[in-house]
Coordinates of C-alpha atoms in Angstrom, one line a residue:
Chain U
M161 CA -16.5 12.0 -46.0
E162 CA -18.1 9.0 -44.2
L163 CA -21.8 8.9 -43.4
F164 CA -21.4 8.1 -39.7
S165 CA -18.3 10.2 -38.8
K166 CA -17.9 11.3 -35.2
K167 CA -19.2 14.7 -36.1
N168 CA -22.3 13.4 -37.6
K169 CA -23.1 11.1 -34.7
E170 CA -22.7 14.0 -32.5
T171 CA -25.1 16.1 -34.7
F172 CA -27.7 13.3 -34.4
L173 CA -27.3 12.6 -30.7
T174 CA -26.9 15.9 -28.9
P175 CA -30.5 16.9 -29.5
L176 CA -31.6 13.9 -27.9
G177 CA -29.8 14.9 -24.6
L178 CA -27.5 17.7 -23.7
N179 CA -29.1 20.0 -26.4
N180 CA -32.5 18.9 -26.4
P181 CA -34.7 21.4 -28.2
V182 CA -37.5 21.3 -25.4
S183 CA -35.7 20.6 -22.1
V184 CA -32.5 22.7 -22.7
Q185 CA -33.4 25.2 -25.5
V186 CA -36.9 25.4 -24.1
L187 CA -38.5 25.6 -27.6
G188 CA -41.7 24.2 -28.7
I189 CA -43.3 24.3 -25.2
C190 CA -46.9 25.1 -26.3
S191 CA -47.5 22.2 -28.4
A192 CA -45.8 20.1 -25.8
L193 CA -48.5 21.0 -23.2
A194 CA -51.4 20.8 -25.6
V195 CA -51.0 17.3 -27.0
T196 CA -49.7 15.4 -24.1
S197 CA -52.7 14.5 -22.1
K198 CA -52.7 11.1 -23.7
L199 CA -49.7 9.1 -24.9
E200 CA -51.0 8.4 -28.5
P201 CA -51.4 11.9 -29.7
A202 CA -47.9 12.8 -28.1
L203 CA -46.4 9.9 -30.1
V204 CA -48.0 11.0 -33.4
M205 CA -47.1 14.7 -32.8
G206 CA -43.5 13.7 -32.2
L207 CA -43.3 11.6 -35.2
S208 CA -45.0 14.3 -37.4
V209 CA -42.6 16.9 -36.2
T210 CA -39.5 14.4 -36.7
I211 CA -40.6 13.9 -40.2
I212 CA -41.1 17.5 -41.0
V213 CA -38.1 18.8 -39.6
A214 CA -35.9 16.1 -41.2
L215 CA -37.4 16.6 -44.6
A216 CA -37.5 20.5 -44.4
N217 CA -33.9 20.4 -43.2
V218 CA -32.9 18.4 -46.4
V219 CA -35.0 20.6 -48.8
I220 CA -33.6 23.8 -47.3
S221 CA -30.1 22.3 -47.2
L222 CA -30.3 21.5 -51.0
L223 CA -31.5 25.0 -51.7
R224 CA -29.2 26.8 -49.3
K225 CA -26.8 28.2 -52.1
T226 CA -29.7 29.5 -54.4
I227 CA -32.0 31.0 -51.8
P228 CA -31.5 34.9 -51.8
N229 CA -30.8 36.0 -48.3
R230 CA -33.4 38.5 -48.1
I231 CA -36.4 36.3 -48.8
R232 CA -35.0 33.1 -46.9
I233 CA -37.7 33.1 -44.2
I234 CA -40.5 33.0 -46.8
V235 CA -38.7 30.2 -48.6
Q236 CA -38.4 28.2 -45.5
L237 CA -42.0 28.7 -44.6
V238 CA -43.1 27.7 -48.1
V239 CA -41.3 24.4 -47.8
V240 CA -42.4 23.7 -44.1
A241 CA -46.0 24.7 -44.9
T242 CA -46.0 22.1 -47.9
L243 CA -44.6 19.4 -45.7
V244 CA -47.0 20.1 -42.7
T245 CA -49.9 20.1 -45.2
I246 CA -49.0 16.6 -46.5
V247 CA -48.4 15.3 -43.1
S248 CA -51.8 16.6 -41.9
Q249 CA -53.6 15.1 -44.9
V250 CA -51.8 11.7 -44.4
L251 CA -53.0 11.7 -40.7
K252 CA -56.5 12.7 -41.8
A253 CA -56.6 9.7 -44.2
F254 CA -54.9 7.1 -42.0
A255 CA -55.4 8.2 -38.4
Y256 CA -58.4 10.1 -38.3
D257 CA -59.1 9.9 -34.6
V258 CA -55.7 11.1 -33.6
S259 CA -55.8 14.0 -36.1
V260 CA -59.0 15.1 -34.4
Q261 CA -57.4 14.9 -31.0
L262 CA -54.5 16.9 -32.3
S263 CA -56.7 19.3 -33.9
V264 CA -55.0 22.6 -34.9
Y265 CA -51.7 21.6 -33.4
V266 CA -50.8 19.6 -36.6
G267 CA -51.2 22.8 -38.6
L268 CA -49.4 24.8 -36.0
I269 CA -46.4 22.8 -36.5
I270 CA -45.5 25.7 -39.0
T271 CA -45.0 27.9 -36.3
N272 CA -43.0 25.6 -34.0
C273 CA -39.8 27.3 -33.0
I274 CA -37.7 24.2 -33.3
L275 CA -38.5 24.1 -37.2
M276 CA -37.5 27.5 -38.0
G277 CA -34.4 27.3 -35.4
R278 CA -33.1 24.2 -37.1
L279 CA -33.5 25.6 -40.6
E280 CA -31.9 28.9 -39.8
A281 CA -29.2 27.5 -37.5
F282 CA -28.4 24.4 -39.2
A283 CA -29.7 23.7 -42.6
M284 CA -28.5 27.2 -44.1
Q285 CA -24.9 26.1 -43.4
N286 CA -24.7 22.4 -43.8
G287 CA -25.0 19.7 -46.5
P288 CA -28.2 17.6 -46.8
W289 CA -27.1 14.5 -45.1
E290 CA -25.9 16.3 -41.9
S291 CA -29.1 18.4 -42.0
F292 CA -31.1 15.3 -42.3
L293 CA -29.4 13.8 -39.2
D294 CA -29.7 17.0 -37.4
G295 CA -33.6 17.2 -38.5
V296 CA -34.1 13.5 -37.2
G297 CA -32.3 14.1 -34.0
S298 CA -34.1 17.3 -33.1
G299 CA -37.4 15.8 -33.8
L300 CA -36.8 12.7 -31.7
G301 CA -35.6 15.0 -29.0
Y302 CA -38.7 16.7 -29.1
A303 CA -40.7 13.4 -29.4
L304 CA -38.8 12.0 -26.2
I305 CA -39.8 14.8 -24.2
L306 CA -43.5 14.5 -25.4
V307 CA -43.7 10.9 -24.9
I308 CA -42.3 11.1 -21.3
V309 CA -44.8 13.9 -20.4
G310 CA -47.5 11.9 -22.2
F311 CA -46.7 8.8 -20.3
F312 CA -47.1 10.3 -16.9
R313 CA -50.1 12.4 -17.7
E314 CA -51.9 9.5 -19.2
L315 CA -51.0 7.0 -16.5
L316 CA -51.7 9.1 -13.5
G317 CA -54.6 11.1 -15.2
S318 CA -56.6 8.4 -16.8
G319 CA -55.1 5.2 -15.5
T320 CA -54.4 4.1 -19.1
L321 CA -51.5 3.9 -21.6
L322 CA -52.3 4.0 -25.2
N323 CA -55.9 3.7 -24.2
F324 CA -55.3 0.2 -22.6
R325 CA -56.2 0.0 -18.8
V326 CA -52.9 -0.2 -16.9
I327 CA -54.0 0.5 -13.4
P328 CA -56.3 -2.5 -12.4
E329 CA -59.9 -2.2 -11.6
C330 CA -59.5 -3.4 -8.1
A331 CA -57.3 -0.6 -7.2
Y332 CA -60.2 1.8 -7.9
E333 CA -62.3 -0.4 -5.7
Y334 CA -59.9 0.1 -2.9
G335 CA -60.4 3.9 -3.2
Y336 CA -57.7 4.7 -5.8
L337 CA -58.7 7.7 -7.9
N338 CA -57.2 9.3 -11.1
N339 CA -55.7 12.5 -10.7
G340 CA -57.8 15.0 -12.4
L341 CA -55.1 17.8 -12.4
M342 CA -53.0 15.6 -14.7
V343 CA -55.2 16.1 -17.5
L344 CA -55.1 19.9 -17.1
P345 CA -52.3 21.8 -18.7
P346 CA -50.6 23.0 -15.5
M347 CA -49.5 19.5 -14.8
A348 CA -47.8 19.3 -18.2
L349 CA -45.7 22.3 -17.2
I350 CA -44.9 20.9 -13.8
I351 CA -43.8 17.4 -15.2
M352 CA -41.8 19.4 -17.9
A353 CA -40.2 21.2 -15.1
C354 CA -39.4 18.2 -13.3
I355 CA -37.6 16.7 -16.4
I356 CA -35.6 20.1 -16.7
W357 CA -34.8 19.9 -13.0
Y358 CA -33.6 16.3 -13.3
Q359 CA -31.5 16.8 -16.3
R360 CA -29.8 19.9 -15.0
S361 CA -29.0 18.3 -11.6
K362 CA -27.3 15.4 -13.6
N363 CA -25.5 17.8 -16.0
P364 CA -24.4 20.8 -13.9
D365 CA -23.0 22.3 -17.2
L366 CA -26.3 23.0 -18.4
Q367 CA -27.3 25.1 -15.2
E368 CA -27.7 28.8 -15.9
K369 CA -25.3 31.0 -14.1
N370 CA -26.7 33.7 -11.9
N371 CA -25.3 37.0 -13.0
Chain D
M172 CA -37.9 21.2 31.9
K173 CA -34.6 20.8 33.6
A174 CA -34.3 17.1 32.8
L175 CA -35.2 17.7 29.3
R176 CA -32.5 20.3 29.0
N177 CA -29.9 18.1 30.7
F178 CA -30.7 15.3 28.5
L179 CA -30.3 17.4 25.3
D180 CA -27.0 18.7 26.7
K181 CA -25.8 15.1 27.3
V182 CA -26.7 13.8 23.7
K183 CA -25.7 16.9 22.0
P184 CA -21.9 16.0 21.5
S185 CA -22.7 12.9 19.5
F186 CA -24.6 15.1 16.8
E187 CA -21.7 17.7 16.6
E188 CA -18.7 17.5 14.3
G189 CA -17.1 14.0 14.6
G190 CA -19.9 12.7 16.6
K191 CA -21.6 9.4 16.1
F192 CA -24.9 10.9 14.7
H193 CA -23.2 13.7 12.9
A194 CA -25.3 12.9 9.7
F195 CA -28.6 13.7 11.8
R196 CA -27.4 17.0 13.3
S197 CA -30.1 19.0 11.5
V198 CA -32.6 16.8 12.9
F199 CA -31.3 17.2 16.3
D200 CA -31.0 20.9 15.9
G201 CA -34.6 21.2 14.8
F202 CA -35.9 19.5 17.8
E203 CA -33.6 21.3 20.1
T204 CA -34.5 24.8 19.0
F205 CA -38.2 23.7 18.8
L206 CA -38.0 22.9 22.6
F207 CA -35.8 25.6 23.8
V208 CA -35.0 29.1 22.5
P209 CA -31.5 28.9 21.1
N210 CA -28.9 30.7 23.2
T211 CA -26.6 31.7 20.4
V212 CA -26.8 35.3 19.0
A213 CA -25.5 37.0 16.0
K214 CA -21.9 38.1 16.4
R215 CA -21.6 40.7 13.5
G216 CA -23.6 43.5 12.0
S217 CA -26.4 45.2 13.6
H218 CA -29.5 43.0 14.2
I219 CA -32.6 44.3 15.5
H220 CA -34.8 41.4 16.8
D221 CA -38.1 40.7 18.5
C222 CA -37.7 38.6 21.6
I223 CA -39.6 35.7 20.0
D224 CA -38.0 33.8 17.2
S225 CA -39.9 32.3 14.3
K226 CA -40.4 29.0 16.1
R227 CA -42.1 30.7 19.0
A228 CA -44.2 32.8 16.6
M229 CA -45.3 29.5 14.8
S230 CA -46.3 27.9 18.0
I231 CA -48.4 30.7 18.7
V232 CA -50.3 30.4 15.5
V233 CA -50.9 26.7 16.1
I234 CA -52.2 27.8 19.6
A235 CA -54.6 30.2 17.8
L236 CA -55.7 27.4 15.6
M237 CA -56.7 25.3 18.5
P238 CA -60.3 26.8 19.1
A239 CA -61.1 26.1 15.4
L240 CA -59.6 22.6 15.6
L241 CA -61.6 21.6 18.8
F242 CA -64.8 23.0 17.5
G243 CA -64.2 21.5 14.2
M244 CA -63.7 17.9 15.9
Y245 CA -67.0 18.6 18.0
N246 CA -68.8 19.7 14.7
V247 CA -67.7 16.4 12.9
G248 CA -69.3 14.4 15.6
F249 CA -72.3 16.6 15.9
Q250 CA -73.1 16.4 12.1
H251 CA -72.5 12.7 12.2
Y252 CA -75.1 12.1 15.1
L253 CA -77.5 14.8 13.6
V254 CA -77.9 13.1 10.2
H255 CA -78.4 9.7 12.0
G256 CA -81.0 11.3 14.2
E257 CA -79.3 10.1 17.4
E258 CA -78.8 11.8 20.5
A259 CA -75.2 11.7 21.9
S260 CA -73.4 13.2 24.9
F261 CA -70.9 16.0 24.6
W262 CA -68.0 13.7 25.1
A263 CA -69.2 10.9 22.7
T264 CA -69.8 13.6 20.1
F265 CA -66.2 15.3 20.6
F266 CA -64.5 11.9 20.8
Y267 CA -66.1 10.8 17.5
G268 CA -64.9 13.8 15.8
F269 CA -61.5 13.6 17.4
L270 CA -61.1 10.1 15.9
A271 CA -62.2 11.4 12.7
V272 CA -59.9 14.4 12.5
L273 CA -56.6 13.0 14.3
P274 CA -55.4 10.7 11.4
K275 CA -55.6 13.8 9.0
I276 CA -53.5 15.8 11.4
V277 CA -51.0 12.8 11.7
V278 CA -50.7 12.2 8.0
S279 CA -50.2 16.0 7.3
Y280 CA -47.5 16.3 9.8
L281 CA -45.8 13.0 8.9
V282 CA -45.7 13.7 5.2
G283 CA -44.8 17.3 5.4
L284 CA -42.2 17.1 8.1
G285 CA -40.8 14.0 6.4
I286 CA -40.1 15.8 3.4
E287 CA -38.8 18.9 5.2
F288 CA -36.4 16.7 7.3
T289 CA -35.2 14.8 4.3
V290 CA -34.5 17.9 2.2
A291 CA -32.9 19.7 5.0
Q292 CA -30.7 16.6 5.9
W293 CA -29.9 16.3 2.2
K294 CA -28.8 19.8 1.7
G295 CA -27.0 19.9 4.8
E296 CA -29.2 22.9 6.2
E297 CA -31.0 23.6 9.4
I298 CA -34.6 22.3 9.7
Q299 CA -36.9 25.2 9.3
E300 CA -40.1 25.5 11.2
G301 CA -42.5 26.6 8.5
F302 CA -44.4 23.3 8.3
L303 CA -45.6 23.5 12.0
V304 CA -48.5 25.8 10.9
S305 CA -49.1 24.4 7.4
G306 CA -49.4 20.9 9.0
M307 CA -52.1 22.1 11.3
L308 CA -53.8 24.3 8.6
I309 CA -54.0 21.4 6.1
P310 CA -56.3 19.2 8.1
L311 CA -58.5 22.2 9.0
I312 CA -59.3 23.2 5.4
V313 CA -60.3 19.7 3.8
P314 CA -63.7 18.0 4.3
V315 CA -63.8 15.3 6.8
E316 CA -64.4 12.5 4.3
C317 CA -61.2 13.3 2.2
P318 CA -59.2 10.0 2.0
L319 CA -55.9 10.0 3.9
W320 CA -53.9 8.9 0.8
I321 CA -54.9 11.8 -1.3
L322 CA -54.2 14.1 1.6
A323 CA -50.6 12.6 1.7
V324 CA -50.1 13.1 -2.0
A325 CA -51.4 16.7 -2.0
T326 CA -49.2 17.6 1.0
A327 CA -46.2 16.0 -0.6
F328 CA -47.0 17.9 -3.9
A329 CA -47.4 21.2 -2.0
V330 CA -44.4 20.9 0.2
I331 CA -42.0 20.0 -2.8
F332 CA -43.5 22.2 -5.6
A333 CA -44.8 25.1 -3.6
K334 CA -42.0 25.4 -0.9
E335 CA -38.8 23.3 -1.5
V336 CA -38.2 24.3 -5.0
F337 CA -38.4 27.9 -4.1
G338 CA -35.8 27.5 -1.4
G339 CA -37.7 26.2 1.6
T340 CA -39.4 28.2 4.4
G341 CA -39.6 31.9 4.0
Y342 CA -38.9 31.7 0.2
N343 CA -42.4 30.2 -0.8
I344 CA -44.6 32.4 -3.1
F345 CA -47.6 30.5 -2.5
N346 CA -49.3 29.6 1.0
V347 CA -48.4 26.0 1.3
A348 CA -51.6 24.8 2.9
L349 CA -53.7 26.4 0.3
V350 CA -51.7 24.9 -2.5
T351 CA -52.5 21.6 -0.8
R352 CA -56.1 22.5 -0.9
A353 CA -56.0 23.7 -4.6
F354 CA -54.3 20.6 -5.5
L355 CA -56.9 18.4 -4.0
F356 CA -59.7 20.6 -5.4
F357 CA -58.4 20.2 -9.0
A358 CA -57.1 16.8 -8.8
Y359 CA -59.8 15.1 -6.9
P360 CA -62.9 17.2 -7.2
A361 CA -65.2 14.2 -6.3
K362 CA -63.6 14.1 -2.9
M363 CA -63.5 17.9 -2.4
S364 CA -66.9 19.2 -3.3
G365 CA -70.4 17.9 -3.8
E366 CA -72.8 16.5 -1.0
K367 CA -71.1 13.4 0.0
V368 CA -67.8 14.4 1.6
W369 CA -68.7 17.1 4.3
I370 CA -70.3 14.7 6.8
S371 CA -68.6 11.5 8.1
Q372 CA -71.3 8.7 8.1
D373 CA -69.5 5.6 9.1
T374 CA -68.7 4.5 12.7
I375 CA -65.2 4.8 13.6
C376 CA -63.5 2.3 16.1
G377 CA -67.0 1.3 17.2
L378 CA -68.0 4.7 17.8
G379 CA -70.8 6.4 16.1
S380 CA -74.3 5.7 15.0
N381 CA -75.5 2.7 13.0
Q382 CA -79.0 4.2 12.4
A383 CA -80.2 5.0 8.9
L384 CA -79.9 8.6 7.7
V385 CA -82.9 10.9 8.7
D386 CA -85.3 12.1 6.1
G387 CA -84.4 15.5 4.5
F388 CA -80.8 14.7 4.7
T389 CA -78.6 16.9 2.6
G390 CA -74.9 16.9 2.8
A391 CA -74.3 20.1 0.9
T392 CA -72.5 23.0 2.5
P393 CA -74.7 26.1 2.8
L394 CA -72.7 28.0 0.3
G395 CA -73.1 25.1 -2.1
Q396 CA -76.8 25.3 -1.6
A397 CA -76.7 29.0 -2.1
V398 CA -75.8 28.3 -5.7
S399 CA -79.2 26.9 -6.6
S400 CA -81.8 27.9 -3.9
T401 CA -82.8 31.0 -1.9
T402 CA -83.1 29.1 1.5
I403 CA -80.0 27.8 3.2
T404 CA -80.4 24.8 5.4
D405 CA -78.4 22.8 7.7
A406 CA -77.5 19.0 7.4
I407 CA -81.1 17.8 8.0
G408 CA -83.0 20.5 6.2
A409 CA -83.8 22.8 9.0
G410 CA -83.5 26.6 8.2
M411 CA -80.3 28.4 9.4
S412 CA -80.5 31.9 11.1
P413 CA -77.3 34.1 11.0
M414 CA -76.6 33.3 14.6
D415 CA -76.5 29.4 13.6
M416 CA -73.9 30.5 10.9
I417 CA -71.7 32.2 13.5
I418 CA -71.9 29.2 15.9
G419 CA -71.0 27.1 13.0
L420 CA -72.7 23.6 13.4
Y421 CA -73.1 23.0 9.8
P422 CA -71.4 20.9 7.1
G423 CA -68.1 22.4 5.8
S424 CA -64.4 21.9 5.9
I425 CA -63.3 20.8 9.3
G426 CA -62.0 24.1 10.8
E427 CA -63.8 26.8 8.7
T428 CA -67.5 26.6 10.1
S429 CA -67.4 28.6 13.3
V430 CA -67.0 32.2 13.3
I431 CA -66.7 32.3 17.0
A432 CA -63.7 29.8 17.2
I433 CA -61.9 31.6 14.4
A434 CA -62.6 35.0 16.2
L435 CA -61.0 33.6 19.3
G436 CA -58.0 32.6 17.1
A437 CA -57.8 36.0 15.5
I438 CA -57.9 37.7 19.0
I439 CA -54.9 35.6 20.1
L440 CA -52.9 36.4 16.8
L441 CA -53.8 40.1 17.1
W442 CA -53.0 40.4 20.8
T443 CA -49.6 38.8 20.3
G444 CA -49.0 40.9 17.1
I445 CA -48.2 37.9 14.9
A446 CA -50.9 38.6 12.3
S447 CA -51.4 41.9 10.7
W448 CA -54.6 43.6 11.6
K449 CA -54.4 45.7 8.6
I450 CA -54.8 42.6 6.3
M451 CA -57.7 41.3 8.2
I452 CA -59.7 44.4 8.3
S453 CA -59.2 45.1 4.8
V454 CA -60.0 41.6 3.7
F455 CA -63.4 42.0 5.5
A456 CA -63.7 45.4 4.0
G457 CA -63.2 44.2 0.6
G458 CA -65.6 41.3 1.0
I459 CA -68.3 43.4 2.5
L460 CA -68.2 46.1 -0.1
T461 CA -68.1 43.6 -3.0
A462 CA -70.9 41.6 -1.6
C463 CA -73.0 44.9 -1.4
M464 CA -72.2 45.7 -5.0
F465 CA -73.3 42.4 -6.3
N466 CA -76.6 42.6 -4.1
A467 CA -77.4 45.6 -6.1
I468 CA -76.8 43.7 -9.3
G469 CA -78.5 40.6 -8.1
A470 CA -78.4 38.5 -11.4
N471 CA -78.2 35.1 -9.8
E472 CA -78.7 33.4 -6.4
V473 CA -75.3 33.8 -5.0
M474 CA -75.2 37.6 -5.8
N475 CA -78.4 37.9 -3.8
L476 CA -76.7 36.5 -0.6
P477 CA -76.6 39.4 2.0
W478 CA -73.1 40.3 2.9
T479 CA -73.2 39.0 6.4
E480 CA -73.7 35.3 5.0
H481 CA -71.0 35.8 2.6
I482 CA -68.7 36.6 5.5
F483 CA -70.0 34.0 7.9
L484 CA -70.2 31.0 5.4
G485 CA -67.5 28.9 3.8
G486 CA -63.8 29.7 4.2
F487 CA -64.0 33.6 4.3
C488 CA -63.2 34.1 7.9
F489 CA -60.8 31.3 8.2
G490 CA -58.8 32.6 5.1
A491 CA -58.9 36.2 6.3
V492 CA -57.5 35.4 9.7
F493 CA -55.2 32.5 9.2
M494 CA -54.3 32.4 5.4
A495 CA -54.1 36.0 4.2
T496 CA -52.1 37.1 7.1
D497 CA -49.3 34.6 6.5
P498 CA -46.3 36.8 6.9
V499 CA -44.2 35.0 4.2
T500 CA -46.8 35.3 1.3
S501 CA -48.2 38.7 2.1
P502 CA -46.7 42.0 1.4
R503 CA -44.3 43.7 4.0
T504 CA -45.1 47.3 3.2
E505 CA -47.7 48.6 5.5
C506 CA -49.8 50.4 2.7
G507 CA -49.4 47.2 0.7
K508 CA -51.2 45.2 3.2
Y509 CA -54.4 47.2 2.8
I510 CA -54.3 46.7 -1.1
F511 CA -53.5 43.2 -0.6
G512 CA -56.2 42.4 1.8
F513 CA -58.9 44.4 0.0
L514 CA -58.2 42.6 -3.2
I515 CA -58.5 39.2 -1.5
G516 CA -61.9 40.1 -0.1
F517 CA -63.0 41.5 -3.4
I518 CA -61.7 38.6 -5.7
A519 CA -63.1 36.1 -3.2
I520 CA -66.6 37.3 -3.5
V521 CA -66.3 37.8 -7.2
V522 CA -65.3 34.3 -7.8
R523 CA -68.2 33.0 -5.7
C524 CA -70.7 35.2 -7.5
L525 CA -69.6 34.9 -11.1
N526 CA -68.5 31.3 -11.1
P527 CA -71.0 29.4 -8.9
G528 CA -69.1 26.3 -9.6
Y529 CA -66.2 27.5 -7.4
P530 CA -67.6 28.2 -4.0
E531 CA -64.1 28.3 -2.8
G532 CA -63.5 31.8 -4.0
M533 CA -61.3 32.7 -0.9
M534 CA -58.8 29.9 -1.7
L535 CA -58.4 31.1 -5.2
A536 CA -58.4 34.7 -4.3
I537 CA -55.5 34.3 -1.7
L538 CA -53.6 32.2 -4.0
L539 CA -53.9 34.8 -6.8
M540 CA -53.0 37.7 -4.5
N541 CA -50.0 35.8 -3.2
V542 CA -48.5 36.2 -6.7
F543 CA -49.0 39.9 -6.6
A544 CA -47.5 40.4 -3.1
A545 CA -44.0 41.0 -4.2
L546 CA -45.2 43.3 -6.9
I547 CA -47.3 45.3 -4.5
D548 CA -44.2 45.7 -2.3
Y549 CA -42.1 46.7 -5.2
C550 CA -44.5 49.6 -6.2
F551 CA -44.7 50.9 -2.8
V552 CA -41.0 50.7 -2.2
Q553 CA -40.3 52.5 -5.6
A554 CA -42.8 55.2 -4.8
N555 CA -41.1 55.8 -1.2
I556 CA -37.6 56.0 -2.9
K557 CA -39.0 58.4 -5.5
R558 CA -40.7 60.6 -2.9
R559 CA -37.6 60.8 -0.8
L560 CA -35.4 61.5 -3.8
N561 CA -37.6 64.3 -4.6
R562 CA -37.3 65.7 -1.0
V563 CA -33.4 65.4 -1.4
N564 CA -33.2 67.1 -4.7
K565 CA -35.4 70.2 -3.8

């Protein structure tokens, strides 16, 4: 079995596009709304989730034959909680400002539906390498959406990107104003809706059928 | 009229199947049906129709808005000369206001109709007439100093996200004009509230006053003042009697200040049967009862406002007459209209009293009740079905 077979590539790539956990499966929306008012926390959050999903997938995949079926959720939660705690401590140690901005949402990665979904649906049935690829793919798919939303919200809401001023001062002198609604959560939902709208109009297969 | 009809008939073939401008048929169709009542009729099924179609109904609403618009223009000029302490003739006053308000109307129609036409063209549908009214309402519910570009952004946002994504005219859940205002209010609060935005202070095209502002100038709207003080004054600090509030020469959104002008519009709407009197009456009933209730509590300044001032000031009348009665976003069932209207009046006053930061209770109340319109209808229809089933089963 080769490392980058066609199937493995697919496992890695579909969560980035056609099976994106946020825009197609509509999972993990709450944190996507909460941490995207600036680009930086969105990036950090996306990376944290990627690392946690990938590692949790590997660990669960290694244990999958020994976990008794009745208590599998508990085992999964213990693994995820451990990883979340480690990531949270690392953030506090090396990126304190961002961890303050992310506040409870790092801890709440435990309850992120993407994690449990991947562990249940993928890692319990597949080997560690495939699970790793799947975890990285799902995490990056999540991060991708977060970064897009965060990009627009920070650009239009604060006129900055990663805290660097992007919209020049002279624009403000000519009467340009930051859009206050962009910083509020409703606008995150609307940007997310636009992404979903765009993606589904590009790929008609994704559109839900009216029954 | 005859010449216009002949011209339309002459150019029509080039817009039909196989014609030169076939791609623009929806634009042509939109204009033609706007100018003349279409002569086509439904061929199949039973159709019971009023003699006026929706383009004619919309035109009557626009006519009903005219008193408020014209008075709003005069008021803009009046406030301008008042705060500069200068006397001006009636026509100079009106013309100044006209120049201040006209760009807003143009921008609102250009952006809104532009998007509607593009979408209709793109989807190959007919152009719907819904924006005729929204485009006139939008300039009337913003402060005069609201910059044109944010008005354009807000109009585009509202037309796309409150209307087109739901399926266009007749399918929108929220009142489009109010979504525009809500967007402006939350996105650009500095341009939508406070003391600087309600009175146009600069000269426009050489018209207007260059004198310094008079002493005692305050730009806050009466409702904005009511939050912090017991006395309500006009723009130069003179006290206001209830009669002044009815006439409406005080700072506020362009079309909302005069109760008389709005009442004229209400008479036109009710006389032609376009707006529902049930909704109007119950909005006022809800507002008055709630205001009296809060008078009895009286825990802050706004709660102590007598009910007359609650009704006369701010957007209450304008919302009750032109916004709450929007046939698309209000319930269809007759009993539902009473509940819908009453709750709008109730919530508007509750928002004003309990959160003095939002004097715009009316906007939030109508938008909130728009959400429930379909639910109210559903409950009454189900109750009706149940009642009739019981009658059958007996």
